Amino acid sequence: MDSLKWTLFLVYLNIHVIQTDSSPWTIKVPSSVKGLPGSCVVIPCSFNFPNPSGKTLTGFTGMWTDATNQIFYHPDKSKVMKQYQNRAELIGDVGQKNCSLKIDPLQQSDTGPFHFRIEIQNLDKYSYRENTVSITMMSELNPIHFSVKEEVVEGQTEFASCSVSHSCPSSPPVFTWNHSGEALFQEQQLENGQWKAKSNLTFHPTRADHNKPLQCTVRYKGGQEHETSKVLKVKYAPVNVRVEHESAVKEGETVQLTCSSDAHPPASSYEWYNETGAQLHQGNVFRLPNVSRHHSGTLYCTAINEVGRGNSSLVQLNVLYAPEIKAISFCSSEGDMVKCVCIVESRPPSMVHFVLSDRVLPSTKVEKHDSVTIGTLQAELGSSAFVLCLANNTQGNANVTLFLPVNNAPVNVRVEHESAVKEGETVQLTCSSDAHPPASSYEWYNETGARLHQGNVFRLPNVSRHHSGTLYCTAINEVGRGNSSLVQLNVLYAPEIKAISFCSSEGDMVKCVCIVESRPPSMVHFVLSDRVLPSTKVEKHDSVTIGTLQAELGSSAFVLCLANNTQGNANVTLFLPVNNAPVNVRVEHESALPVNSRMQSLYIIIAIGAGAILVILLTAVGVVKKCRGRSGEEPTSHMKTMQAEKDVELSQYAATKREL
């Protein structure tokens, strides 16, 4: 490294020498250089000489002398004055016209003036007495130039620099920093034998550096030191966030929590959060008047400045309140033993005792879960019908009477089920009750009292319309039985138009009766002579809907009955009757159709009417035959089915013809 520095320095000197053969005896040397005693000093020097013949010269001898011509430097050390021996060195190559001199170490007496003399074999010799150089001894060290930003940010990459001028390039000053980081050294040549040394520090400040000095120390050859520093201003996010509050507060009082932090710049805002992260308040003071038990829990404070955020540790807010014995506390018995469980909420946790048959007993078992204390008593029943639970803490006390259960038959028998189910699906009914002892079995009955199932769960897969109806559940224990209220099981299914639907006519009027079974009940319409007509009359009997149409006959020989509900639709063609003797008289019925007494009466009336018409027609036929027998004419009769004059197209129905 040193050899490279000297090479650059000598090149610098050489380019300032006039390289012509006719050059006179000239020299370039500063009149004065500054030096630090104990360090070294370099006198930069370059010269020139005349060479009329232009021949290549050898045998150069360069020397330095003082004002009295005493030799300060000579290649032959024996000719050098004793006080200068081993301290002066010609670092330039006189063959290249470089006469630079180094004095190391520099002494106070080395002030000069000095001049350079050159002797050239087979040419000439010359002393540059008019171009002397003096050395000024530095009584004070050169000032240090220090640079760093006014404010730095924690964690970021920051830079600082420290520089100083000196006169000893072979042994430049050594820089030391009091902060960790990466230091890069740089050097630059100045004028008059001076150099500039510089150290650039790359570092990462922390909050611990805030208001602490960043120091640069310069140590020169010879041992002298000089230092300078600047106080760092480090910006950092809030740390040491803390909450001041009372450790415990009574229910109904006011609690105040105060948040503070260490930060630069100071925190500009504060926020409060509960343990789930929900924001509760803004501001460094959080005041809760009339505090209640529901305020108990953990929370924390967040301090914020322009650099970032910092959180406090979780703070437990303890609200103190007297015991409250919960309604779910209970007693149960088995034989002569009683077991009571008393559940108490309080803060601090309560002591729980029991009074049984005038005896005060501690809890057999105690469990504590934060603000809840569960006291359990197991003891002989004695003659008492109740147990008294006592709870107390520093805030107060409470008591409640727990009655011992008596044996009773099941009550509050109830059935859970879906209100409606589609035909083909599965329905599940579940029965439960309140009883002591608990119900040991369950039974299911329909409305007629027929038993359907045993077990608290009644499951009906692939349910059908025939399952519709009412049922109930019976719960049974050793004391007795209890029944649920009647439950209506609704099975939903699409319309089915019954085969007993019919049409009749009187003159130009037609009367059609369309009987539909479905759940829920259906809407019933008719198509007559291409007209869609609503029912003239509608009767609904549970799952049966009877739609009646009365209208002019028109030109059609049939009527289309349409039925639809939420589960689907159906249609059937009802042919109008023709004038002929009754044939194929029949009665149709479906055992699955639930027909009540009113419907049965309707069917009987229809059958009687049809029978009467049949008798009248038979009588009329007999009269006609008799008359024709007298006239000698052969009787003829025929029946034919009337076809519809026009097809009625209804995209949502697939027509099914039925002759009645």
XYZ file of C-alpha atoms in Angstrom:
660
model
C 0.000 0.000 0.000
C 2.834 2.401 0.930
C 4.689 1.692 -2.331
C 1.531 2.504 -4.305
C 1.139 5.820 -2.489
C 4.719 6.791 -3.176
C 4.448 5.789 -6.829
C 1.401 8.026 -7.297
C 3.108 10.845 -5.485
C 6.256 10.630 -7.630
C 4.211 10.476 -10.817
C 2.478 13.628 -9.671
C 5.816 15.366 -9.279
C 7.203 14.162 -12.607
C 4.352 15.593 -14.642
C 5.198 19.043 -13.298
C 8.808 18.945 -14.629
C 9.514 20.533 -18.019
C 11.081 17.755 -20.081
C 13.119 19.661 -22.744
C 16.830 19.364 -23.516
C 17.287 23.123 -23.456
C 15.747 23.509 -20.004
C 17.771 25.612 -17.552
C 18.605 24.571 -14.018
C 15.131 24.760 -12.475
C 13.416 23.229 -9.457
C 9.908 23.059 -8.096
C 9.742 22.897 -4.326
C 7.469 24.576 -1.742
C 9.047 27.371 0.235
C 7.613 25.941 3.445
C 5.961 22.781 4.695
C 4.271 22.043 8.024
C 5.273 19.093 10.090
C 4.378 17.475 13.370
C 7.385 16.647 15.553
C 7.557 12.929 16.147
C 5.772 12.212 12.890
C 7.281 12.402 9.458
C 7.314 15.105 6.815
C 7.740 14.864 3.054
C 9.182 17.723 1.004
C 7.842 17.319 -2.550
C 10.527 18.227 -5.081
C 11.140 18.005 -8.852
C 13.956 19.567 -10.896
C 15.307 20.035 -14.407
C 18.690 20.669 -15.989
C 20.095 21.554 -19.413
C 21.342 18.768 -21.712
C 22.480 20.418 -24.964
C 23.908 17.254 -26.463
C 20.729 15.308 -25.736
C 22.719 12.269 -24.773
C 21.528 9.782 -22.182
C 22.994 10.615 -18.825
C 23.854 8.383 -15.911
C 25.554 8.822 -12.583
C 23.135 11.136 -10.786
C 23.902 12.057 -7.173
C 21.297 14.029 -5.270
C 21.809 15.571 -1.854
C 20.161 18.038 0.524
C 22.065 20.613 2.551
C 21.215 23.312 5.039
C 22.031 26.993 4.865
C 25.591 26.336 6.062
C 26.070 23.653 3.401
C 26.081 20.938 6.015
C 24.814 17.800 4.360
C 21.357 16.850 5.503
C 21.043 13.949 3.088
C 23.598 12.144 0.886
C 23.565 8.634 -0.584
C 26.839 8.139 1.228
C 25.698 8.174 4.833
C 29.212 8.851 6.050
C 28.924 12.352 4.608
C 25.659 13.083 6.439
C 25.699 15.090 9.626
C 25.275 12.875 12.616
C 21.993 14.437 13.796
C 20.401 13.687 10.410
C 21.685 10.173 9.899
C 18.970 7.511 9.466
C 16.235 10.157 9.505
C 16.462 11.669 6.027
C 15.585 9.634 2.937
C 15.473 10.606 -0.730
C 12.257 8.983 -1.821
C 12.371 10.427 -5.344
C 14.346 8.983 -8.301
C 16.799 11.693 -9.301
C 17.339 9.904 -12.597
C 13.712 10.798 -13.255
C 14.290 14.347 -11.951
C 12.444 13.696 -8.701
C 14.160 15.037 -5.604
C 11.457 14.503 -2.940
C 12.780 14.127 0.606
C 11.282 12.411 3.636
C 12.321 13.179 7.225
C 11.213 10.583 9.746
C 10.906 11.244 12.612
C 10.775 15.014 12.471
C 12.552 16.898 15.246
C 12.029 20.411 16.534
C 15.455 21.437 15.203
C 14.661 20.364 11.646
C 13.416 23.797 10.637
C 15.892 24.483 7.796
C 16.103 26.191 5.446
C 17.251 23.361 3.129
C 18.053 23.267 -0.522
C 18.731 20.537 -3.102
C 22.027 19.915 -4.970
C 22.450 17.637 -8.004
C 25.703 16.249 -9.402
C 25.573 14.650 -12.873
C 28.526 12.571 -14.016
C 30.148 13.785 -17.251
C 27.886 16.837 -17.307
C 27.733 19.299 -14.431
C 26.650 19.920 -10.859
C 24.270 22.502 -9.434
C 22.927 23.728 -6.063
C 19.450 25.282 -6.008
C 20.347 27.739 -3.223
C 17.703 30.225 -4.211
C 14.944 27.645 -3.874
C 15.059 26.742 -0.222
C 12.367 25.094 1.839
C 11.693 25.605 5.539
C 9.769 23.320 7.902
C 7.203 24.876 10.236
C 6.770 22.917 13.423
C 3.106 22.485 14.420
C 2.498 23.546 17.995
C -1.103 22.298 17.819
C -2.663 19.403 15.990
C -4.709 20.148 12.931
C -8.459 20.411 13.603
C -10.639 17.378 12.909
C -13.585 17.800 10.567
C -16.538 15.710 11.845
C -19.809 15.119 10.001
C -23.023 13.264 10.979
C -26.748 14.009 10.550
C -28.503 16.054 13.201
C -30.989 13.209 13.787
C -30.659 9.543 12.908
C -33.287 6.774 12.994
C -32.981 3.569 14.978
C -32.297 0.537 12.820
C -31.584 2.520 9.656
C -28.199 2.717 7.933
C -26.479 5.991 8.863
C -23.134 7.592 7.938
C -20.497 9.658 9.751
C -17.117 10.986 8.569
C -13.958 12.186 10.282
C -11.067 13.878 8.383
C -7.770 15.637 9.145
C -4.794 17.043 7.190
C -1.258 15.733 7.805
C 2.275 15.623 6.341
C 3.205 11.925 6.570
C 1.633 9.871 3.762
C 3.740 6.816 4.573
C 2.289 6.642 8.098
C -1.090 8.375 7.949
C -3.171 8.989 11.065
C -5.147 6.087 12.490
C -8.874 6.688 13.105
C -10.843 5.033 15.907
C -14.627 5.199 16.426
C -16.466 4.519 19.673
C -19.394 2.928 17.786
C -19.512 -0.385 15.989
C -19.849 -0.309 12.234
C -17.823 -0.477 9.040
C -15.070 2.144 8.639
C -13.560 2.982 5.232
C -10.248 4.904 5.046
C -9.532 7.407 2.241
C -6.503 9.644 1.523
C -6.036 12.614 -0.790
C -2.912 14.717 -1.620
C -3.140 18.448 -1.050
C -0.641 21.246 -1.809
C 2.592 22.167 0.004
C 3.341 18.708 1.325
C -0.051 18.144 2.944
C -2.374 15.142 2.687
C -5.987 14.680 3.762
C -6.902 11.476 5.641
C -10.573 10.573 6.047
C -12.539 7.775 7.755
C -16.160 7.087 6.722
C -18.251 5.108 9.249
C -21.389 3.188 8.274
C -23.405 2.269 11.369
C -26.862 1.350 12.666
C -27.887 3.430 15.671
C -30.066 2.102 18.469
C -32.199 3.816 21.090
C -29.305 3.284 23.536
C -27.264 5.759 21.442
C -29.761 8.582 21.988
C -28.049 11.594 23.606
C -24.765 9.682 23.633
C -21.619 11.068 21.919
C -20.366 9.585 18.672
C -16.590 10.004 19.023
C -13.761 9.975 16.493
C -10.159 9.659 17.737
C -7.139 10.425 15.498
C -3.736 9.002 16.429
C -0.662 10.326 14.595
C 2.679 8.648 14.067
C 4.667 9.449 17.145
C 1.785 8.786 19.513
C -0.058 12.087 19.623
C -3.856 11.813 19.694
C -6.721 14.146 18.995
C -10.456 13.454 19.326
C -13.803 15.054 18.622
C -17.436 14.004 19.050
C -21.057 14.903 18.440
C -24.093 13.948 20.515
C -26.389 11.617 18.590
C -30.091 12.331 18.408
C -31.701 8.969 17.655
C -35.346 8.712 16.643
C -36.955 5.490 17.875
C -40.422 4.026 18.335
C -41.929 3.974 21.848
C -40.393 1.473 24.266
C -40.891 0.704 27.919
C -44.616 1.345 27.500
C -46.131 1.027 30.967
C -49.521 1.415 32.624
C -50.018 2.884 36.080
C -53.253 1.916 37.828
C -54.709 0.677 41.076
C -54.282 -3.051 41.410
C -57.898 -3.513 42.506
C -61.036 -1.356 42.590
C -64.453 -1.974 44.077
C -67.505 -2.340 41.882
C -69.179 1.071 41.476
C -65.999 3.089 41.995
C -63.934 4.932 39.381
C -60.688 3.509 38.040
C -58.052 5.513 36.176
C -55.257 4.015 34.079
C -52.343 6.141 32.847
C -50.029 5.126 30.014
C -46.480 6.429 29.476
C -43.483 5.461 27.365
C -39.921 6.270 26.372
C -39.630 7.524 22.789
C -37.913 10.082 20.580
C -39.746 12.076 19.542
C -42.180 11.576 22.430
C -45.337 9.557 21.735
C -47.930 11.713 20.015
C -50.922 9.473 20.815
C -52.006 6.520 22.932
C -54.593 3.810 22.304
C -56.124 1.183 24.585
C -57.147 -2.348 23.543
C -58.636 -5.391 25.242
C -57.073 -8.832 24.968
C -59.047 -9.599 21.786
C -57.638 -6.521 20.018
C -60.805 -4.392 20.181
C -60.036 -0.694 20.697
C -61.420 0.694 23.960
C -60.138 4.263 24.197
C -57.755 6.914 22.824
C -55.535 9.084 25.006
C -52.884 8.393 27.613
C -55.456 8.466 30.440
C -58.261 5.871 30.430
C -60.930 6.654 33.025
C -63.751 4.224 33.838
C -66.454 5.675 36.124
C -68.863 3.367 37.968
C -66.806 0.309 37.107
C -68.578 -3.051 37.099
C -67.558 -6.707 37.206
C -67.902 -6.819 33.437
C -64.877 -4.511 33.170
C -62.688 -7.202 34.733
C -60.156 -8.628 32.322
C -56.890 -7.848 30.612
C -56.020 -4.853 28.453
C -52.955 -3.076 27.133
C -51.829 0.340 25.945
C -50.186 1.242 22.619
C -47.935 4.327 22.345
C -47.441 5.860 18.886
C -44.963 8.333 17.396
C -43.740 9.136 13.872
C -41.292 6.204 13.929
C -43.630 3.420 15.027
C -45.679 1.812 17.803
C -44.969 0.089 21.095
C -47.240 -1.983 23.342
C -47.362 -2.319 27.087
C -47.576 -5.723 28.718
C -51.066 -7.049 29.490
C -52.642 -5.381 32.504
C -55.145 -7.245 34.692
C -58.039 -5.041 35.791
C -59.500 -6.509 38.987
C -62.971 -5.271 39.932
C -63.920 -6.464 43.410
C -67.545 -7.399 44.145
C -69.577 -9.367 46.656
C -70.641 -12.976 46.066
C -73.531 -13.819 43.760
C -74.865 -17.367 43.995
C -75.940 -18.466 40.519
C -79.431 -19.808 39.840
C -78.029 -23.007 38.351
C -76.917 -24.172 41.810
C -78.781 -27.370 42.769
C -79.191 -30.343 45.077
C -79.823 -33.987 44.269
C -80.194 -37.092 46.401
C -79.434 -40.787 46.153
C -80.829 -42.860 48.979
C -79.796 -41.259 52.282
C -77.045 -39.151 50.642
C -77.425 -35.590 49.387
C -75.181 -33.845 46.860
C -75.369 -30.070 46.543
C -73.426 -27.909 44.110
C -73.267 -24.174 44.903
C -71.867 -21.976 42.106
C -70.671 -18.534 43.228
C -69.345 -15.613 41.195
C -67.251 -13.061 43.101
C -63.934 -11.277 43.229
C -61.922 -12.144 45.193
C -63.114 -15.784 45.192
C -65.508 -16.721 47.994
C -65.488 -19.191 50.835
C -68.454 -21.564 50.424
C -70.226 -23.381 53.302
C -73.464 -25.317 53.656
C -76.078 -25.669 56.416
C -77.737 -29.100 56.541
C -80.026 -30.105 59.429
C -78.710 -27.204 61.560
C -75.131 -28.251 60.915
C -72.659 -25.818 59.264
C -70.486 -27.879 56.940
C -67.533 -26.829 54.783
C -67.541 -27.785 51.134
C -66.497 -31.362 50.470
C -64.844 -30.161 47.266
C -63.940 -26.660 46.048
C -63.061 -25.670 42.460
C -61.942 -22.158 41.512
C -61.984 -20.813 37.973
C -61.024 -17.120 37.914
C -64.045 -15.354 39.471
C -66.165 -18.524 39.832
C -66.043 -20.772 42.891
C -67.868 -24.121 42.836
C -68.499 -25.650 46.239
C -69.760 -29.242 46.416
C -71.283 -30.898 49.488
C -71.826 -34.630 49.894
C -73.392 -35.694 53.195
C -76.206 -37.715 54.789
C -79.652 -36.320 54.102
C -80.965 -36.179 57.652
C -84.434 -34.817 58.310
C -84.111 -31.520 56.419
C -85.873 -30.900 53.116
C -83.445 -28.184 52.071
C -79.797 -27.131 52.218
C -78.576 -23.563 52.779
C -75.540 -22.396 50.751
C -73.432 -19.599 52.290
C -70.782 -17.588 50.396
C -68.603 -14.715 51.628
C -65.529 -12.703 50.625
C -63.993 -9.355 51.601
C -66.720 -7.482 49.719
C -69.782 -9.116 51.298
C -71.762 -12.321 51.579
C -74.753 -14.136 50.094
C -76.909 -17.169 50.799
C -79.518 -19.203 48.964
C -81.794 -22.104 49.900
C -81.396 -25.212 47.751
C -84.395 -27.533 48.016
C -83.868 -31.252 47.857
C -85.664 -32.915 44.942
C -88.714 -35.118 45.568
C -89.730 -38.086 43.446
C -92.299 -37.127 40.828
C -93.734 -38.520 37.637
C -92.533 -37.017 34.345
C -93.816 -33.515 33.557
C -93.185 -31.047 30.766
C -93.106 -33.927 28.283
C -92.256 -32.395 24.920
C -91.621 -33.524 21.359
C -89.087 -31.974 19.009
C -89.701 -32.528 15.301
C -89.859 -30.839 11.932
C -93.170 -29.091 11.339
C -93.533 -30.550 7.842
C -91.784 -33.217 5.766
C -92.071 -34.196 2.124
C -93.404 -37.590 1.125
C -90.489 -40.028 0.712
C -88.199 -38.243 3.168
C -87.251 -39.303 6.709
C -88.782 -37.669 9.782
C -87.357 -37.929 13.295
C -89.255 -37.088 16.496
C -87.462 -36.789 19.855
C -89.213 -36.923 23.224
C -87.868 -35.490 26.507
C -89.248 -34.688 29.965
C -88.528 -33.402 33.466
C -88.746 -36.076 36.141
C -87.149 -37.370 39.312
C -85.895 -39.939 38.892
C -85.409 -39.345 35.162
C -87.759 -41.109 32.753
C -86.610 -44.682 32.173
C -88.633 -45.272 28.991
C -90.695 -43.518 26.337
C -93.650 -44.726 24.250
C -95.414 -43.255 21.209
C -99.169 -43.467 20.460
C -101.486 -42.238 17.722
C -104.690 -40.305 18.421
C -106.686 -43.539 18.745
C -104.363 -44.833 21.461
C -102.566 -47.428 19.339
C -98.914 -47.765 20.315
C -96.539 -46.918 17.477
C -93.028 -47.114 18.941
C -90.863 -47.425 22.068
C -87.841 -45.214 22.789
C -87.330 -41.477 23.092
C -86.457 -41.199 19.359
C -89.131 -42.156 16.808
C -87.709 -42.323 13.272
C -89.895 -42.802 10.192
C -87.925 -43.430 6.970
C -89.608 -42.956 3.569
C -92.612 -41.272 5.133
C -95.903 -41.325 3.169
C -99.218 -39.456 3.234
C -100.717 -42.247 5.319
C -98.432 -41.195 8.189
C -100.174 -37.812 8.411
C -102.112 -37.350 11.596
C -101.686 -36.678 15.298
C -99.633 -38.570 17.854
C -98.174 -38.082 21.310
C -95.313 -39.307 23.502
C -95.530 -40.845 26.975
C -92.579 -40.600 29.411
C -92.399 -43.201 32.184
C -90.449 -43.461 35.438
C -90.920 -45.455 38.652
C -93.347 -42.843 40.008
C -95.704 -42.615 37.047
C -96.356 -41.484 33.494
C -96.648 -38.163 31.696
C -97.967 -37.383 28.213
C -96.938 -34.757 25.727
C -99.534 -32.641 23.944
C -100.806 -33.924 20.588
C -98.326 -33.431 17.767
C -99.537 -32.926 14.198
C -97.390 -34.760 11.641
C -97.790 -33.069 8.267
C -96.603 -35.069 5.250
C -96.534 -32.934 2.100
C -97.407 -34.510 -1.262
C -98.508 -33.509 -4.766
C -102.185 -33.407 -5.897
C -104.040 -36.610 -6.811
C -107.394 -36.145 -8.615
C -109.776 -38.864 -7.438
C -111.552 -41.171 -9.890
C -115.002 -40.212 -8.537
C -114.676 -36.738 -10.060
C -117.470 -36.219 -12.659
C -119.401 -33.867 -14.976
C -123.157 -33.553 -15.631
C -125.246 -31.224 -17.815
C -128.669 -29.639 -17.783
C -129.620 -27.971 -21.020
C -126.810 -25.617 -21.951
C -125.306 -25.702 -18.468
C -122.529 -28.024 -17.314
C -121.692 -28.914 -13.726
C -118.348 -30.556 -12.947
C -117.076 -31.731 -9.551
C -113.292 -32.303 -9.246
C -112.153 -34.047 -6.032
C -108.428 -33.619 -5.189
C -106.340 -35.085 -2.378
C -103.088 -33.247 -1.502
C -101.127 -31.560 1.275
C -101.050 -28.633 1.378
C -104.537 -28.223 -0.191
C -104.563 -27.547 -3.933
C -105.818 -24.765 -6.180
C -108.442 -26.188 -8.589
C -109.225 -24.761 -12.070
C -111.140 -25.988 -15.118
C -110.709 -25.671 -18.895
C -114.002 -25.499 -20.805
C -114.110 -24.615 -24.521
C -110.554 -23.256 -24.365
C -111.375 -21.069 -21.387
C -109.486 -21.450 -18.115
C -112.051 -20.969 -15.378
C -111.642 -20.910 -11.597
C -113.867 -23.096 -9.507
C -117.356 -21.709 -8.965
C -117.292 -23.233 -5.496
C -114.430 -24.644 -3.413
C -114.761 -26.867 -0.331
C -111.731 -27.915 1.721
C -111.810 -30.834 4.167
C -108.328 -31.455 5.669
C -106.336 -32.898 2.747
C -109.326 -33.002 0.324
C -110.283 -30.094 -1.918
C -113.585 -30.241 -3.903
C -113.782 -27.793 -6.777
C -117.167 -27.302 -8.483
C -117.680 -25.641 -11.873
C -121.049 -24.426 -13.184
C -120.912 -22.818 -16.625
C -122.432 -22.827 -20.096
C -121.730 -25.976 -22.045
C -120.416 -24.390 -25.206
C -119.203 -26.643 -27.994
C -116.797 -28.809 -25.968
C -117.584 -32.422 -25.171
C -115.239 -32.534 -22.175
C -113.857 -30.468 -19.337
C -110.218 -30.482 -18.127
C -109.682 -30.325 -14.346
C -106.363 -28.817 -13.188
C -104.934 -29.050 -9.623
C -101.638 -27.737 -8.189
C -99.888 -27.052 -4.877
C -96.300 -26.435 -3.685
C -95.418 -30.107 -4.203
C -96.588 -30.522 -7.805
C -99.630 -30.595 -10.100
C -102.124 -32.972 -11.764
C -104.891 -32.883 -14.405
C -107.679 -35.133 -15.659
C -110.198 -34.967 -18.540
C -113.847 -35.217 -17.465
C -116.165 -36.156 -20.373
C -119.624 -34.662 -20.513
C -122.444 -37.282 -20.360
C -124.379 -38.260 -23.555
C -128.069 -39.163 -23.700
C -128.124 -42.956 -23.499
C -129.225 -45.627 -21.138
C -127.041 -46.169 -18.129
C -124.283 -48.677 -18.709
C -121.278 -49.886 -16.673
C -122.723 -48.500 -13.497
C -120.034 -48.849 -10.784
C -118.847 -47.477 -7.525
C -115.178 -46.672 -7.023
C -113.453 -45.918 -3.755
C -109.947 -45.718 -2.278
C -109.344 -47.095 1.168
C -106.408 -44.725 1.713
C -108.552 -41.588 1.291
C -109.379 -40.115 4.683
C -113.080 -39.247 4.209
C -114.975 -37.688 7.047
C -118.705 -38.038 7.676
C -119.551 -34.998 5.561
C -117.714 -36.423 2.533
C -119.398 -39.792 2.963
C -122.793 -38.060 2.887
C -121.780 -36.287 -0.327
C -120.798 -39.578 -1.984
C -124.118 -41.220 -0.918
C -126.155 -38.329 -2.373
C -124.250 -38.616 -5.668
C -124.900 -42.415 -5.798
C -128.639 -41.985 -5.032
C -128.946 -39.318 -7.736
C -127.272 -41.598 -10.276
C -129.641 -44.445 -9.319
C -132.705 -42.253 -9.749
C -131.548 -41.156 -13.185
C -130.999 -44.826 -14.094
C -134.599 -45.766 -13.127
C -136.036 -42.882 -15.148
C -133.978 -43.811 -18.208
C -135.015 -47.506 -18.019
C -138.698 -46.556 -17.820
C -138.346 -44.229 -20.790
C -136.661 -46.933 -22.864
C -139.512 -49.374 -22.107
C -142.111 -46.896 -23.254
C -140.236 -46.209 -26.470
C -139.918 -49.942 -27.276
C -143.623 -50.483 -26.758
C -144.515 -47.619 -29.038
C -142.134 -48.817 -31.759
C -143.487 -52.402 -31.452
C -146.855 -51.103 -32.348
C -145.587 -49.277 -35.372
C -143.513 -52.276 -36.504
C -140.221 -50.427 -36.264
C -137.091 -52.098 -34.943
C -135.601 -50.331 -31.873
C -132.115 -49.070 -32.238
C -129.792 -47.536 -29.599
C -126.149 -46.800 -29.406
C -123.586 -44.990 -27.173
C -120.508 -43.225 -28.265
C -117.801 -41.352 -26.507
C -117.577 -37.731 -27.441
C -114.189 -36.510 -28.472
C -112.976 -33.081 -27.722
C -113.506 -30.682 -30.576
C -110.251 -29.020 -29.790
C -107.163 -30.080 -27.917
C -106.331 -27.856 -25.009
C -102.570 -27.343 -24.726
C -101.249 -26.672 -21.247
C -97.496 -27.026 -21.051
C -97.312 -27.754 -17.342
C -99.890 -30.556 -17.349
C -99.889 -33.981 -19.061
C -103.548 -34.753 -19.784
C -105.065 -37.996 -18.545
C -108.511 -38.807 -19.957
C -111.076 -40.518 -17.830
C -114.664 -41.278 -18.982
C -117.199 -41.120 -16.203
